[in-house]
Coordinates of C-alpha atoms in Angstrom, one line a residue:
Chain A
M130 CA -39.2 5.2 -13.1
R131 CA -41.2 2.2 -14.5
H132 CA -37.9 0.5 -15.1
T133 CA -36.7 0.9 -11.5
F134 CA -40.1 -0.1 -10.2
A135 CA -40.0 -3.3 -12.3
R136 CA -36.5 -3.9 -11.2
R137 CA -37.4 -3.6 -7.5
F138 CA -40.4 -5.7 -7.9
A139 CA -38.4 -8.5 -9.6
L140 CA -35.8 -8.2 -6.9
A141 CA -38.3 -8.4 -4.1
A142 CA -40.1 -11.3 -5.7
S143 CA -36.9 -13.3 -6.2
A144 CA -35.7 -12.5 -2.7
G145 CA -39.1 -13.6 -1.4
M146 CA -38.9 -16.9 -3.3
L147 CA -35.4 -17.6 -2.1
L148 CA -36.3 -16.8 1.4
S149 CA -39.3 -19.1 1.4
V150 CA -37.2 -21.9 -0.1
W151 CA -34.5 -21.5 2.6
G152 CA -36.8 -20.4 5.3
F153 CA -39.6 -23.0 5.1
P154 CA -37.6 -26.0 6.4
V155 CA -36.4 -23.9 9.3
L156 CA -39.9 -22.7 10.1
W157 CA -41.2 -26.3 9.8
A158 CA -38.5 -27.5 12.2
L159 CA -39.2 -24.7 14.6
L160 CA -42.9 -25.5 14.7
T161 CA -42.1 -29.2 15.0
S162 CA -39.8 -28.7 17.9
F163 CA -42.8 -27.4 20.0
K164 CA -45.1 -30.2 19.0
T165 CA -45.7 -33.5 20.7
E166 CA -44.7 -36.6 18.7
R167 CA -48.4 -37.2 18.1
D168 CA -49.0 -33.7 16.7
V169 CA -46.0 -34.1 14.4
L170 CA -47.5 -37.0 12.7
A171 CA -51.0 -35.6 12.4
Y172 CA -52.5 -35.4 8.9
P173 CA -53.3 -32.8 7.6
P174 CA -50.4 -31.0 9.4
K175 CA -51.5 -28.9 12.3
V176 CA -50.5 -25.2 12.1
V177 CA -52.4 -24.4 15.2
F178 CA -51.5 -26.7 18.1
E179 CA -50.8 -26.6 21.8
P180 CA -47.1 -25.8 22.1
T181 CA -45.0 -27.9 24.5
L182 CA -41.4 -27.8 25.6
A183 CA -41.4 -31.6 26.0
A184 CA -39.0 -32.1 23.1
Y185 CA -36.5 -29.5 24.5
R186 CA -36.7 -31.2 27.9
D187 CA -36.0 -34.5 26.3
V188 CA -32.9 -33.4 24.3
L189 CA -31.5 -31.3 27.1
F190 CA -32.2 -33.4 30.2
G191 CA -33.6 -36.7 28.9
A192 CA -31.9 -40.0 28.6
S193 CA -30.4 -39.1 25.2
S194 CA -29.4 -35.5 26.2
I195 CA -27.3 -33.7 23.5
V196 CA -25.6 -31.5 26.1
P197 CA -22.4 -33.6 26.1
N198 CA -22.5 -33.5 22.3
L199 CA -22.8 -29.7 22.3
V200 CA -19.7 -29.6 24.5
S201 CA -18.0 -31.9 22.1
S202 CA -18.9 -29.7 19.2
I203 CA -17.7 -26.6 21.0
I204 CA -14.3 -28.2 21.8
L205 CA -13.9 -29.3 18.2
S206 CA -15.0 -26.1 16.6
L207 CA -13.0 -23.8 19.0
G208 CA -10.0 -26.0 18.8
A209 CA -10.0 -26.1 15.0
T210 CA -10.6 -22.4 14.7
F211 CA -8.0 -21.4 17.2
L212 CA -5.3 -23.6 15.7
T213 CA -6.2 -22.6 12.2
L214 CA -5.8 -18.9 13.1
L215 CA -2.7 -19.5 15.0
V216 CA -1.0 -20.8 11.9
A217 CA -2.9 -19.0 9.1
V218 CA -2.5 -15.5 10.3
P219 CA 1.4 -15.5 10.2
A220 CA 1.4 -17.7 7.2
G221 CA -1.0 -15.5 5.3
Y222 CA 1.1 -12.5 6.2
A223 CA 4.3 -14.2 5.1
L224 CA 2.8 -15.4 1.8
A225 CA 1.4 -11.9 1.0
R226 CA 4.8 -10.3 1.5
L227 CA 7.3 -12.8 0.3
E228 CA 8.0 -13.0 -3.4
L229 CA 7.9 -16.7 -3.8
P230 CA 8.0 -18.4 -7.1
T231 CA 5.6 -21.0 -5.7
K232 CA 3.0 -18.4 -4.8
R233 CA 0.7 -19.2 -7.8
A234 CA 1.1 -22.9 -7.3
S235 CA 0.1 -22.6 -3.6
G236 CA -3.1 -20.9 -4.7
F237 CA -3.9 -23.9 -6.9
Y238 CA -3.1 -26.3 -4.1
V239 CA -5.6 -24.5 -1.8
L240 CA -8.3 -24.8 -4.4
A241 CA -7.4 -28.4 -5.0
T242 CA -7.9 -29.3 -1.3
Q243 CA -11.3 -27.7 -1.5
M244 CA -12.2 -29.7 -4.7
L245 CA -11.3 -33.1 -3.4
P246 CA -14.4 -35.0 -2.5
P247 CA -14.1 -35.7 1.3
V248 CA -15.6 -39.2 0.9
G249 CA -12.5 -40.2 -1.0
L250 CA -10.3 -39.3 2.0
I251 CA -12.3 -41.0 4.7
I252 CA -10.7 -44.4 4.5
P253 CA -7.1 -43.2 4.3
Y254 CA -7.8 -40.8 7.2
Y255 CA -9.4 -43.6 9.2
L256 CA -6.4 -45.9 8.7
V257 CA -3.9 -43.1 9.5
L258 CA -5.7 -42.1 12.7
Q259 CA -6.1 -45.8 13.7
K260 CA -2.3 -46.4 13.2
V261 CA -1.4 -43.4 15.4
G262 CA -4.0 -44.2 17.9
L263 CA -6.0 -41.0 17.4
L264 CA -9.4 -42.4 16.4
D265 CA -12.2 -41.0 18.5
T266 CA -10.0 -38.3 20.0
Y267 CA -10.4 -34.5 19.8
V268 CA -6.8 -34.2 18.6
G269 CA -7.3 -36.6 15.8
L270 CA -10.5 -35.0 14.5
I271 CA -9.2 -31.5 14.9
V272 CA -6.0 -32.4 12.9
I273 CA -8.2 -33.7 10.1
Y274 CA -10.3 -30.5 10.1
L275 CA -7.1 -28.5 9.9
T276 CA -6.1 -30.2 6.6
F277 CA -9.1 -28.5 5.1
S278 CA -9.4 -25.3 7.0
L279 CA -5.8 -24.2 7.1
P280 CA -5.2 -23.9 3.3
F281 CA -8.5 -22.2 3.0
A282 CA -7.9 -19.8 5.8
I283 CA -4.4 -18.9 4.6
W284 CA -5.7 -18.3 1.1
L285 CA -8.5 -16.1 2.4
L286 CA -6.2 -14.1 4.7
V287 CA -3.5 -13.6 2.0
S288 CA -5.8 -11.3 0.0
Y289 CA -6.5 -9.2 3.1
F290 CA -2.8 -8.8 3.9
E291 CA -2.0 -8.0 0.3
D292 CA -4.5 -5.1 0.4
I293 CA -2.3 -3.4 3.0
P294 CA 0.3 -1.2 1.3
R295 CA 3.9 -2.2 2.0
E296 CA 4.6 1.4 2.8
M297 CA 2.4 1.1 5.8
E298 CA 4.7 -1.4 7.5
E299 CA 7.8 0.4 6.2
A300 CA 6.5 3.5 8.0
A301 CA 6.1 1.5 11.2
L302 CA 9.6 0.1 10.9
L303 CA 11.0 3.6 10.5
D304 CA 8.9 4.6 13.5
R305 CA 11.0 2.1 15.5
A306 CA 8.2 -0.5 15.9
G307 CA 10.3 -3.5 14.8
R308 CA 8.9 -6.5 13.0
F309 CA 6.7 -7.9 15.7
R310 CA 5.1 -4.7 16.9
T311 CA 4.6 -3.6 13.3
L312 CA 2.5 -6.8 12.8
W313 CA 0.7 -6.4 16.1
Y314 CA -0.1 -2.7 16.1
V315 CA -0.2 -1.8 12.4
I316 CA -1.0 -4.8 10.3
L317 CA -3.3 -7.0 12.4
P318 CA -5.8 -4.2 13.3
Q319 CA -6.2 -3.6 9.6
V320 CA -7.1 -7.2 8.8
R321 CA -9.5 -7.5 11.7
G322 CA -12.3 -7.9 9.2
G323 CA -10.5 -10.7 7.4
I324 CA -9.7 -12.5 10.6
A325 CA -13.4 -12.2 11.7
V326 CA -14.5 -13.7 8.4
T327 CA -12.0 -16.5 8.6
T328 CA -13.0 -17.3 12.2
V329 CA -16.6 -17.5 11.2
F330 CA -16.0 -19.7 8.2
I331 CA -13.7 -22.1 10.0
F332 CA -15.9 -22.3 13.1
L333 CA -19.1 -22.9 11.1
N334 CA -17.4 -25.5 8.9
A335 CA -16.2 -27.4 12.0
W336 CA -19.6 -27.0 13.7
N337 CA -21.6 -28.3 10.8
E338 CA -19.1 -31.1 9.9
F339 CA -20.8 -34.5 10.0
L340 CA -19.1 -36.9 7.6
F341 CA -15.6 -37.1 9.3
A342 CA -17.1 -36.8 12.7
V343 CA -19.4 -39.8 12.2
V344 CA -16.6 -42.0 10.9
L345 CA -13.5 -40.8 12.8
G346 CA -15.3 -40.0 16.0
G347 CA -17.0 -42.4 18.3
N348 CA -18.4 -42.6 21.8
R349 CA -16.0 -40.1 23.3
V350 CA -16.0 -37.6 20.5
R351 CA -19.5 -37.2 19.2
P352 CA -20.5 -33.7 18.1
V353 CA -24.1 -32.6 18.0
T354 CA -24.5 -33.3 14.3
V355 CA -23.7 -36.9 14.8
A356 CA -25.8 -37.1 18.0
M357 CA -28.9 -35.8 16.2
F358 CA -28.5 -38.4 13.6
N359 CA -29.2 -41.0 16.3
F360 CA -32.7 -39.6 16.7
I361 CA -33.4 -41.3 13.4
S362 CA -33.6 -45.0 13.8
V363 CA -35.1 -47.9 12.0
E364 CA -38.0 -48.4 14.5
Q365 CA -38.8 -44.8 15.2
T366 CA -37.8 -41.3 14.2
R367 CA -38.3 -38.9 17.0
W368 CA -39.1 -35.9 14.9
A369 CA -39.9 -33.4 17.7
S370 CA -36.7 -34.2 19.6
L371 CA -34.7 -34.1 16.3
A372 CA -36.2 -30.6 15.6
A373 CA -35.5 -29.4 19.1
G374 CA -31.9 -30.6 18.8
A375 CA -31.6 -28.9 15.5
M376 CA -32.9 -25.6 16.9
I377 CA -30.4 -25.7 19.7
A378 CA -27.5 -26.7 17.4
M379 CA -28.4 -23.8 15.1
G380 CA -28.2 -21.3 17.9
P381 CA -24.4 -20.6 17.9
V382 CA -24.4 -20.6 14.1
M383 CA -27.1 -18.0 13.8
L384 CA -25.6 -15.9 16.6
L385 CA -22.2 -15.9 14.9
G386 CA -23.8 -15.1 11.5
L387 CA -25.6 -12.1 13.0
I388 CA -22.6 -10.8 14.7
A389 CA -20.3 -11.2 11.7
Q390 CA -22.8 -10.5 9.0
K391 CA -21.2 -7.2 7.9
H392 CA -17.7 -8.7 7.8
I393 CA -18.9 -11.8 5.9
V394 CA -20.4 -9.8 3.0
K395 CA -17.2 -7.8 2.8
G396 CA -15.1 -11.0 3.0
L397 CA -16.9 -12.6 0.1
T398 CA -16.2 -9.7 -2.1
V399 CA -12.7 -8.9 -1.0
G400 CA -11.1 -10.8 -3.9
A401 CA -13.4 -9.2 -6.4
V402 CA -12.5 -5.5 -6.0
K403 CA -9.0 -4.8 -5.0
G404 CA -8.4 -1.4 -3.4
G405 CA -6.0 1.1 -4.8
G406 CA -3.4 0.2 -2.1
R407 CA -1.6 -2.3 -4.3
R408 CA 1.4 -1.4 -6.4
Chain B
M153 CA 17.0 21.8 18.7
S154 CA 20.0 19.8 17.7
R155 CA 21.5 20.2 14.2
G156 CA 20.6 17.4 11.8
G157 CA 22.9 14.7 10.8
S158 CA 25.3 14.3 7.9
V159 CA 25.0 11.6 5.3
S160 CA 27.6 9.8 3.3
L161 CA 27.0 7.2 0.7
R162 CA 30.0 5.4 -0.6
N163 CA 29.9 3.5 -3.9
I164 CA 26.4 2.1 -3.4
V165 CA 25.6 -0.6 -5.9
K166 CA 22.1 -2.2 -6.1
R167 CA 21.1 -4.9 -8.5
H168 CA 17.6 -6.4 -9.2
G169 CA 18.5 -9.7 -10.9
S170 CA 20.4 -8.9 -14.0
L171 CA 19.4 -5.2 -13.8
T172 CA 21.8 -2.8 -12.1
V173 CA 19.7 -0.1 -10.5
L174 CA 22.5 1.9 -8.8
K175 CA 25.9 1.8 -10.4
G176 CA 28.1 3.1 -7.6
V177 CA 26.5 6.1 -6.0
D178 CA 28.7 8.5 -4.0
L179 CA 27.0 11.3 -2.1
D180 CA 27.8 13.6 0.8
I181 CA 25.1 15.6 2.5
R182 CA 26.0 18.2 5.0
P183 CA 24.2 18.7 8.4
G184 CA 21.1 20.9 8.2
E185 CA 21.1 20.8 4.4
F186 CA 18.0 20.5 2.3
F187 CA 19.1 18.1 -0.4
A188 CA 17.1 17.0 -3.4
L189 CA 17.6 13.8 -5.3
L190 CA 16.4 14.7 -8.8
G191 CA 16.0 12.6 -11.8
P192 CA 13.5 10.9 -14.2
S193 CA 11.6 7.9 -13.0
G194 CA 13.7 4.8 -12.9
S195 CA 16.9 6.7 -12.5
G196 CA 17.5 5.3 -9.0
K197 CA 16.7 8.3 -6.8
T198 CA 13.9 6.6 -4.8
T199 CA 16.1 3.5 -4.4
T200 CA 18.9 5.6 -3.0
L201 CA 16.5 7.1 -0.5
R202 CA 15.2 3.7 0.6
I203 CA 18.7 2.4 1.0
L204 CA 19.4 5.5 3.1
A205 CA 16.4 4.6 5.3
G206 CA 17.4 1.0 5.5
L207 CA 14.2 -0.2 3.8
E208 CA 16.1 -1.7 1.0
S209 CA 19.4 -3.7 1.0
H210 CA 22.2 -3.0 -1.4
D211 CA 24.8 -5.2 -3.0
A212 CA 27.9 -3.1 -2.3
G213 CA 29.0 0.1 -0.7
S214 CA 28.3 1.7 2.7
V215 CA 25.9 4.1 4.3
V216 CA 27.3 6.4 6.9
L217 CA 25.2 8.6 9.1
D218 CA 26.9 11.1 11.4
G219 CA 30.2 9.3 10.9
R220 CA 28.7 5.9 11.9
D221 CA 28.5 3.1 9.4
V222 CA 24.8 2.0 9.5
T223 CA 25.0 -0.4 6.5
G224 CA 22.9 -3.4 7.3
S225 CA 21.2 -1.9 10.4
E226 CA 17.5 -1.9 10.8
P227 CA 15.4 1.1 9.7
G228 CA 14.4 1.8 13.3
E229 CA 18.0 2.0 14.5
R230 CA 19.0 4.8 12.2
D231 CA 17.0 7.6 13.7
V232 CA 15.6 8.7 10.4
A233 CA 12.0 9.7 9.7
M234 CA 10.3 9.5 6.3
V235 CA 7.3 11.0 4.6
F236 CA 6.0 8.6 2.0
Q237 CA 4.5 9.5 -1.3
S238 CA 1.3 7.8 -0.2
Y239 CA 1.7 9.2 3.3
A240 CA 1.3 5.7 4.8
L241 CA -0.9 6.9 7.7
Y242 CA -2.2 4.2 9.9
P243 CA -5.9 4.2 8.9
H244 CA -7.2 2.5 12.1
M245 CA -5.7 5.2 14.4
S246 CA -6.7 8.8 15.0
V247 CA -4.4 11.6 13.8
Y248 CA -3.3 11.9 17.4
E249 CA -2.3 8.3 17.7
N250 CA -0.6 8.4 14.3
I251 CA 1.6 11.2 15.4
A252 CA 2.1 9.6 18.9
F253 CA 3.1 6.2 17.4
P254 CA 6.8 6.8 16.9
L255 CA 7.0 8.0 20.5
R256 CA 4.9 5.2 22.0
M257 CA 7.3 2.7 20.3
V258 CA 10.1 3.9 22.5
K259 CA 8.1 4.0 25.7
T260 CA 7.9 7.8 26.1
P261 CA 5.9 8.9 29.2
N262 CA 2.3 9.9 28.3
A263 CA 2.6 13.5 29.4
E264 CA 5.6 14.0 27.1
I265 CA 3.9 12.3 24.2
D266 CA 0.9 14.6 24.6
R267 CA 3.1 17.7 24.7
A268 CA 5.1 16.6 21.6
V269 CA 2.1 15.5 19.6
R270 CA 0.3 18.9 20.2
E271 CA 3.5 20.8 19.3
S272 CA 4.1 18.9 16.1
A273 CA 0.4 19.1 15.1
S274 CA 0.3 22.9 15.6
R275 CA 3.6 23.3 13.7
V276 CA 1.9 21.9 10.6
K277 CA -1.5 23.5 11.5
I278 CA -3.6 20.3 12.2
A279 CA -4.0 20.8 15.9
H280 CA -7.8 21.0 15.5
L281 CA -7.9 17.6 13.6
L282 CA -6.3 15.4 16.2
E283 CA -9.4 13.3 16.9
R284 CA -10.1 12.5 13.2
R285 CA -9.2 9.4 11.4
P286 CA -6.9 9.7 8.3
G287 CA -9.8 8.8 6.1
Q288 CA -11.7 11.9 7.3
L289 CA -8.9 14.2 6.2
S290 CA -8.3 15.9 2.9
G291 CA -5.2 15.1 0.9
G292 CA -3.4 18.2 2.2
Q293 CA -4.3 17.4 5.8
Q294 CA -3.1 13.8 5.4
Q295 CA 0.2 15.1 4.1
R296 CA 0.5 17.4 7.1
C297 CA -0.3 14.5 9.4
A298 CA 2.5 12.5 7.8
L299 CA 4.8 15.4 8.3
A300 CA 3.8 15.8 12.0
R301 CA 4.4 12.1 12.5
A302 CA 7.9 12.5 11.0
I303 CA 9.0 15.5 13.0
V304 CA 7.5 14.5 16.3
R305 CA 10.5 12.6 17.4
K306 CA 13.1 15.1 16.1
P307 CA 15.0 12.7 13.9
R308 CA 18.5 13.6 12.7
L309 CA 17.5 12.9 9.2
F310 CA 14.2 13.6 7.5
L311 CA 13.5 11.7 4.2
L312 CA 10.8 12.8 1.8
D313 CA 9.7 10.7 -1.1
E314 CA 7.8 12.8 -3.6
P315 CA 5.7 14.2 -0.7
L316 CA 3.9 16.8 -2.9
S317 CA 3.0 14.7 -5.9
N318 CA -0.5 13.8 -4.6
L319 CA -1.4 17.4 -4.0
D320 CA -3.1 19.7 -6.4
A321 CA -1.0 22.4 -8.1
K322 CA -1.9 25.3 -5.9
L323 CA -1.5 23.4 -2.6
R324 CA 1.8 22.0 -3.9
L325 CA 3.2 25.5 -4.2
E326 CA 2.1 26.5 -0.7
T327 CA 3.3 23.3 0.9
R328 CA 6.6 23.6 -0.8
V329 CA 7.3 26.9 0.9
E330 CA 6.0 25.6 4.2
L331 CA 8.2 22.5 4.0
R332 CA 11.2 24.7 3.4
K333 CA 10.3 26.9 6.4
L334 CA 9.7 23.9 8.6
Q335 CA 13.0 22.4 7.7
R336 CA 14.8 25.6 8.5
A337 CA 12.9 26.0 11.8
L338 CA 13.8 22.4 12.9
D339 CA 17.3 22.7 11.6
V340 CA 17.1 19.1 10.4
T341 CA 18.9 17.5 7.5
A342 CA 16.3 16.7 4.8
V343 CA 16.7 14.5 1.7
Y344 CA 14.0 15.1 -0.8
V345 CA 13.2 12.9 -3.8
T346 CA 11.5 14.4 -6.8
H347 CA 11.2 14.1 -10.5
D348 CA 10.0 17.7 -10.7
Q349 CA 13.0 19.8 -11.6
E350 CA 11.2 23.0 -10.7
E351 CA 10.4 21.7 -7.2
A352 CA 14.0 20.6 -6.7
M353 CA 15.3 24.0 -7.9
T354 CA 13.1 26.0 -5.6
I355 CA 13.3 23.9 -2.4
A356 CA 16.8 22.6 -2.3
D357 CA 20.1 24.0 -1.0
R358 CA 21.9 21.5 -3.2
L359 CA 20.8 18.7 -5.4
A360 CA 22.0 15.6 -7.1
V361 CA 20.9 14.7 -10.6
F362 CA 20.3 11.0 -11.2
M363 CA 20.5 9.5 -14.6
D364 CA 20.3 5.8 -15.2
G365 CA 21.6 4.6 -11.9
N366 CA 24.3 7.2 -11.6
I367 CA 24.7 10.6 -10.0
V368 CA 25.7 12.8 -13.0
Q369 CA 25.9 16.1 -11.2
V370 CA 25.8 17.6 -7.7
G371 CA 25.6 21.2 -6.9
T372 CA 23.4 24.1 -5.9
P373 CA 20.3 24.5 -8.1
E374 CA 21.9 27.5 -9.7
E375 CA 25.2 25.7 -10.5
V376 CA 23.4 22.8 -12.1
F377 CA 21.1 25.1 -14.0
R378 CA 24.0 27.4 -15.2
R379 CA 26.5 24.7 -16.0
P380 CA 24.8 21.3 -16.8
V381 CA 27.5 18.7 -17.3
S382 CA 25.8 16.8 -20.1
I383 CA 23.2 16.9 -22.7
E384 CA 21.0 14.6 -20.5
V385 CA 21.1 17.0 -17.6
A386 CA 20.6 20.1 -19.8
T387 CA 17.5 18.7 -21.4
F388 CA 16.1 17.4 -18.1
L389 CA 16.2 20.8 -16.5
G390 CA 14.1 23.8 -17.4
S391 CA 10.7 24.1 -18.7
P392 CA 10.7 24.0 -21.6
P393 CA 14.1 22.3 -21.6
M394 CA 17.3 23.6 -23.2
N395 CA 17.5 23.9 -27.0
L396 CA 20.2 21.9 -28.7
I397 CA 21.3 23.3 -32.1
P398 CA 23.9 21.6 -34.3
A399 CA 26.7 23.9 -34.9
R400 CA 30.3 24.0 -36.2
L401 CA 32.8 25.1 -33.7
A402 CA 36.2 26.6 -34.6
G403 CA 38.3 28.8 -32.4
R404 CA 36.2 31.5 -30.9
E405 CA 33.4 31.1 -33.4
A406 CA 30.4 28.9 -33.8
A407 CA 28.5 28.6 -37.1
I408 CA 24.8 27.9 -37.1
E409 CA 23.0 27.6 -40.4
G410 CA 25.7 29.8 -41.9
H411 CA 25.3 32.4 -39.3
R412 CA 28.4 33.2 -37.3
L413 CA 28.4 33.6 -33.5
Q414 CA 31.2 35.0 -31.4
L415 CA 32.0 32.9 -28.3
E416 CA 33.6 33.9 -25.1
S417 CA 36.6 31.7 -25.2
D418 CA 38.8 29.8 -27.7
Y419 CA 37.8 26.2 -28.3
G420 CA 40.6 25.2 -30.6
A421 CA 40.3 22.9 -33.7
E422 CA 37.2 22.8 -35.8
R423 CA 34.5 20.2 -34.9
E424 CA 30.8 19.5 -34.8
V425 CA 29.1 20.4 -31.6
L426 CA 25.6 20.8 -30.1
L427 CA 25.0 24.3 -29.0
G428 CA 22.6 24.6 -26.1
V429 CA 20.7 27.6 -25.1
Q430 CA 17.8 28.0 -22.6
P431 CA 14.5 29.1 -24.1
S432 CA 14.3 32.0 -21.8
R433 CA 17.7 33.3 -23.1
I434 CA 16.5 33.6 -26.7
D435 CA 15.4 36.9 -28.0
I436 CA 13.8 37.8 -31.3
G437 CA 15.0 40.8 -33.2
A438 CA 15.7 42.3 -36.6
E439 CA 19.1 40.7 -36.8
G440 CA 20.5 37.3 -36.0
I441 CA 19.9 33.7 -37.0
P442 CA 17.0 33.4 -39.4
A443 CA 14.1 31.1 -38.4
Q444 CA 10.5 30.6 -39.0
V445 CA 7.6 30.7 -36.5
D446 CA 5.8 27.4 -36.3
L447 CA 3.5 27.7 -33.3
V448 CA 2.8 30.2 -30.6
E449 CA 1.6 29.0 -27.1
H450 CA 0.3 31.5 -24.7
L451 CA 1.1 30.7 -21.0
G452 CA -0.4 33.8 -19.5
D453 CA 2.7 35.4 -18.2
S454 CA 4.8 34.3 -21.1
V455 CA 4.7 33.0 -24.6
I456 CA 6.4 29.8 -25.9
V457 CA 7.3 30.1 -29.5
D458 CA 8.2 27.0 -31.6
L459 CA 10.7 27.9 -34.3
A460 CA 12.1 26.1 -37.2
L461 CA 15.8 26.7 -37.6
G462 CA 16.7 24.8 -40.7
A463 CA 15.9 21.2 -39.7
T464 CA 16.2 22.0 -35.9
R465 CA 13.3 22.9 -33.7
V466 CA 14.0 25.7 -31.3
R467 CA 11.7 26.9 -28.5
A468 CA 11.9 30.4 -27.1
K469 CA 10.2 31.7 -24.0
L470 CA 9.3 35.3 -24.6
P471 CA 7.4 38.1 -22.8
E472 CA 3.7 37.7 -23.0
R473 CA 3.3 40.9 -25.0
T474 CA 5.2 39.4 -28.0
R475 CA 3.0 39.4 -31.0
L476 CA 4.2 36.8 -33.6
A477 CA 2.2 35.4 -36.5
E478 CA 2.6 31.7 -37.2
G479 CA 4.6 31.3 -40.4
A480 CA 6.5 34.6 -40.0
N481 CA 10.2 34.9 -40.7
V482 CA 12.2 36.1 -37.7
H483 CA 15.7 36.4 -36.4
L484 CA 17.0 34.8 -33.2
R485 CA 19.6 36.3 -30.9
F486 CA 21.3 35.2 -27.7
D487 CA 24.3 36.2 -25.7
A488 CA 27.6 34.3 -26.0
S489 CA 27.5 34.0 -22.2
D490 CA 24.3 32.0 -22.4
V491 CA 25.7 29.4 -24.7
H492 CA 26.5 25.8 -23.6
L493 CA 28.5 23.6 -25.8
F494 CA 28.2 19.8 -25.8
D495 CA 30.1 17.1 -27.6
P496 CA 27.5 15.1 -29.7
Q497 CA 29.5 11.9 -29.2
T498 CA 30.4 11.9 -25.5
R499 CA 27.3 14.0 -24.8
Q500 CA 29.4 15.9 -22.2
R501 CA 29.9 19.6 -21.7
I502 CA 32.8 21.1 -23.7
T503 CA 34.9 23.5 -21.7
A504 CA 37.5 25.8 -23.2

């Protein structure tokens, strides 16, 4: 009993510590977003203050409204997510089923793309996009996002497809479903969780992306991450507006996280424990 | 209900790289027959079934169903249903939807689907479980669900891949009987893969014994059991398997450890043979071939006695009341009509 009590206490303490480390900046930003620019700079910091929506008004309807940038972010994220899934789902299925000698190598390739430091790719990407005239376009940026998200998504989905016993689709084939309906009615419903996880990962990556967007985007394509950066300038940093923008930008992320929470935890452990379905 | 289909396999060859899994399998299965493919693991029986279903390609030969060559056609075009060893139920669908699936795939009207699903489910006694998911069923119920899904569309051929191997011993015996009744009632041709010789013996009208990628014997269970064609078949069947005792054969006589045994027919010139006799055919008495009791195993309804006959070990299955002390000297007896003779070189049965 003592042992379990000590364990639980230690767990609770470490969870509390982690939470405060992660939670404090969010809390600080949340409070800041309701302050006036004067209150933000007050010293000692004010915990009790008169809340105002001025900063929110500013970022939503002011001269430097981030609404167009939110739209930009949504187009980029949805575009990248949709195209990734469109290719990754069939590709993951194929890779899981085909006995390819290059299967192991492709796994390494995927990891390699995730290991490359993105900074090293910026200049080549810039030059390529410039040559083909896709700088500061949605297509250009989405294609760049795909180079990272596609291998990752395929790699993630393969493990889900592999968990489905082959006999399941053989049964469907004998039940006269044919290849396509077997995939649609029998296989895909069983990898729903995996598709959900992949969607969340790809969407969040695209939503949070900053480095490529700031270099390869421009006046036409400027996602909210880049727009918020503009609140910080040499003369003045508008902390309250920055915080309000951050709160708004966090919205979709937190919403998605809450919706997909269950799937994400499963998704992260899917590679760790393989079910008995494999032969 | 229409009578099931006939099956002909002609010279089926299957290779996996350099390994030849099937070395020219020929097989004829009659309409309405319950046919077992029996053999040890790796002998090619499951591969044969999968080729029959169209789930696996083959390198030579042809598959003919009801007189039509279906070689190379898709599994869905062959009008065959299969029960998998793992059942392969669709986990995201209810039992009802699982059974309805084969009908939905051919655009059957809903009313007809409903009627057929309920009929199939009640045939295998799972009509009360239709709303459940496969994960909420016991192993036996899952197996019934897989059966219902297979029979719902009245296929001409019903394939079963070790369908009972995931059930516990008691349930296996019950299901075996029910499966047999079901097949009779539906009058459908069934092909049944098993490595369990007892299962094949009890359930099948006829069976084919697979060894190392070949069919070595085809016949009724009784024929195969009474006249195994080779040492391999003889020692694969029966529990415990047939005893093989080195003997010298000359004319109408066989000599075992100096003891002479009169045979039913004349086998001609003198030679070395292996003399086979089923454990259940051996009796212990005051006269006969001398042997020593090594070990006595009680099985409840019978006793298995391990005997040393010179350098050969012989097992006898005796009535449970037999009282034998380990180490005792006894005498073995068996009828000449229960003797099988095999050539130790070719390993084939010797006929007079």
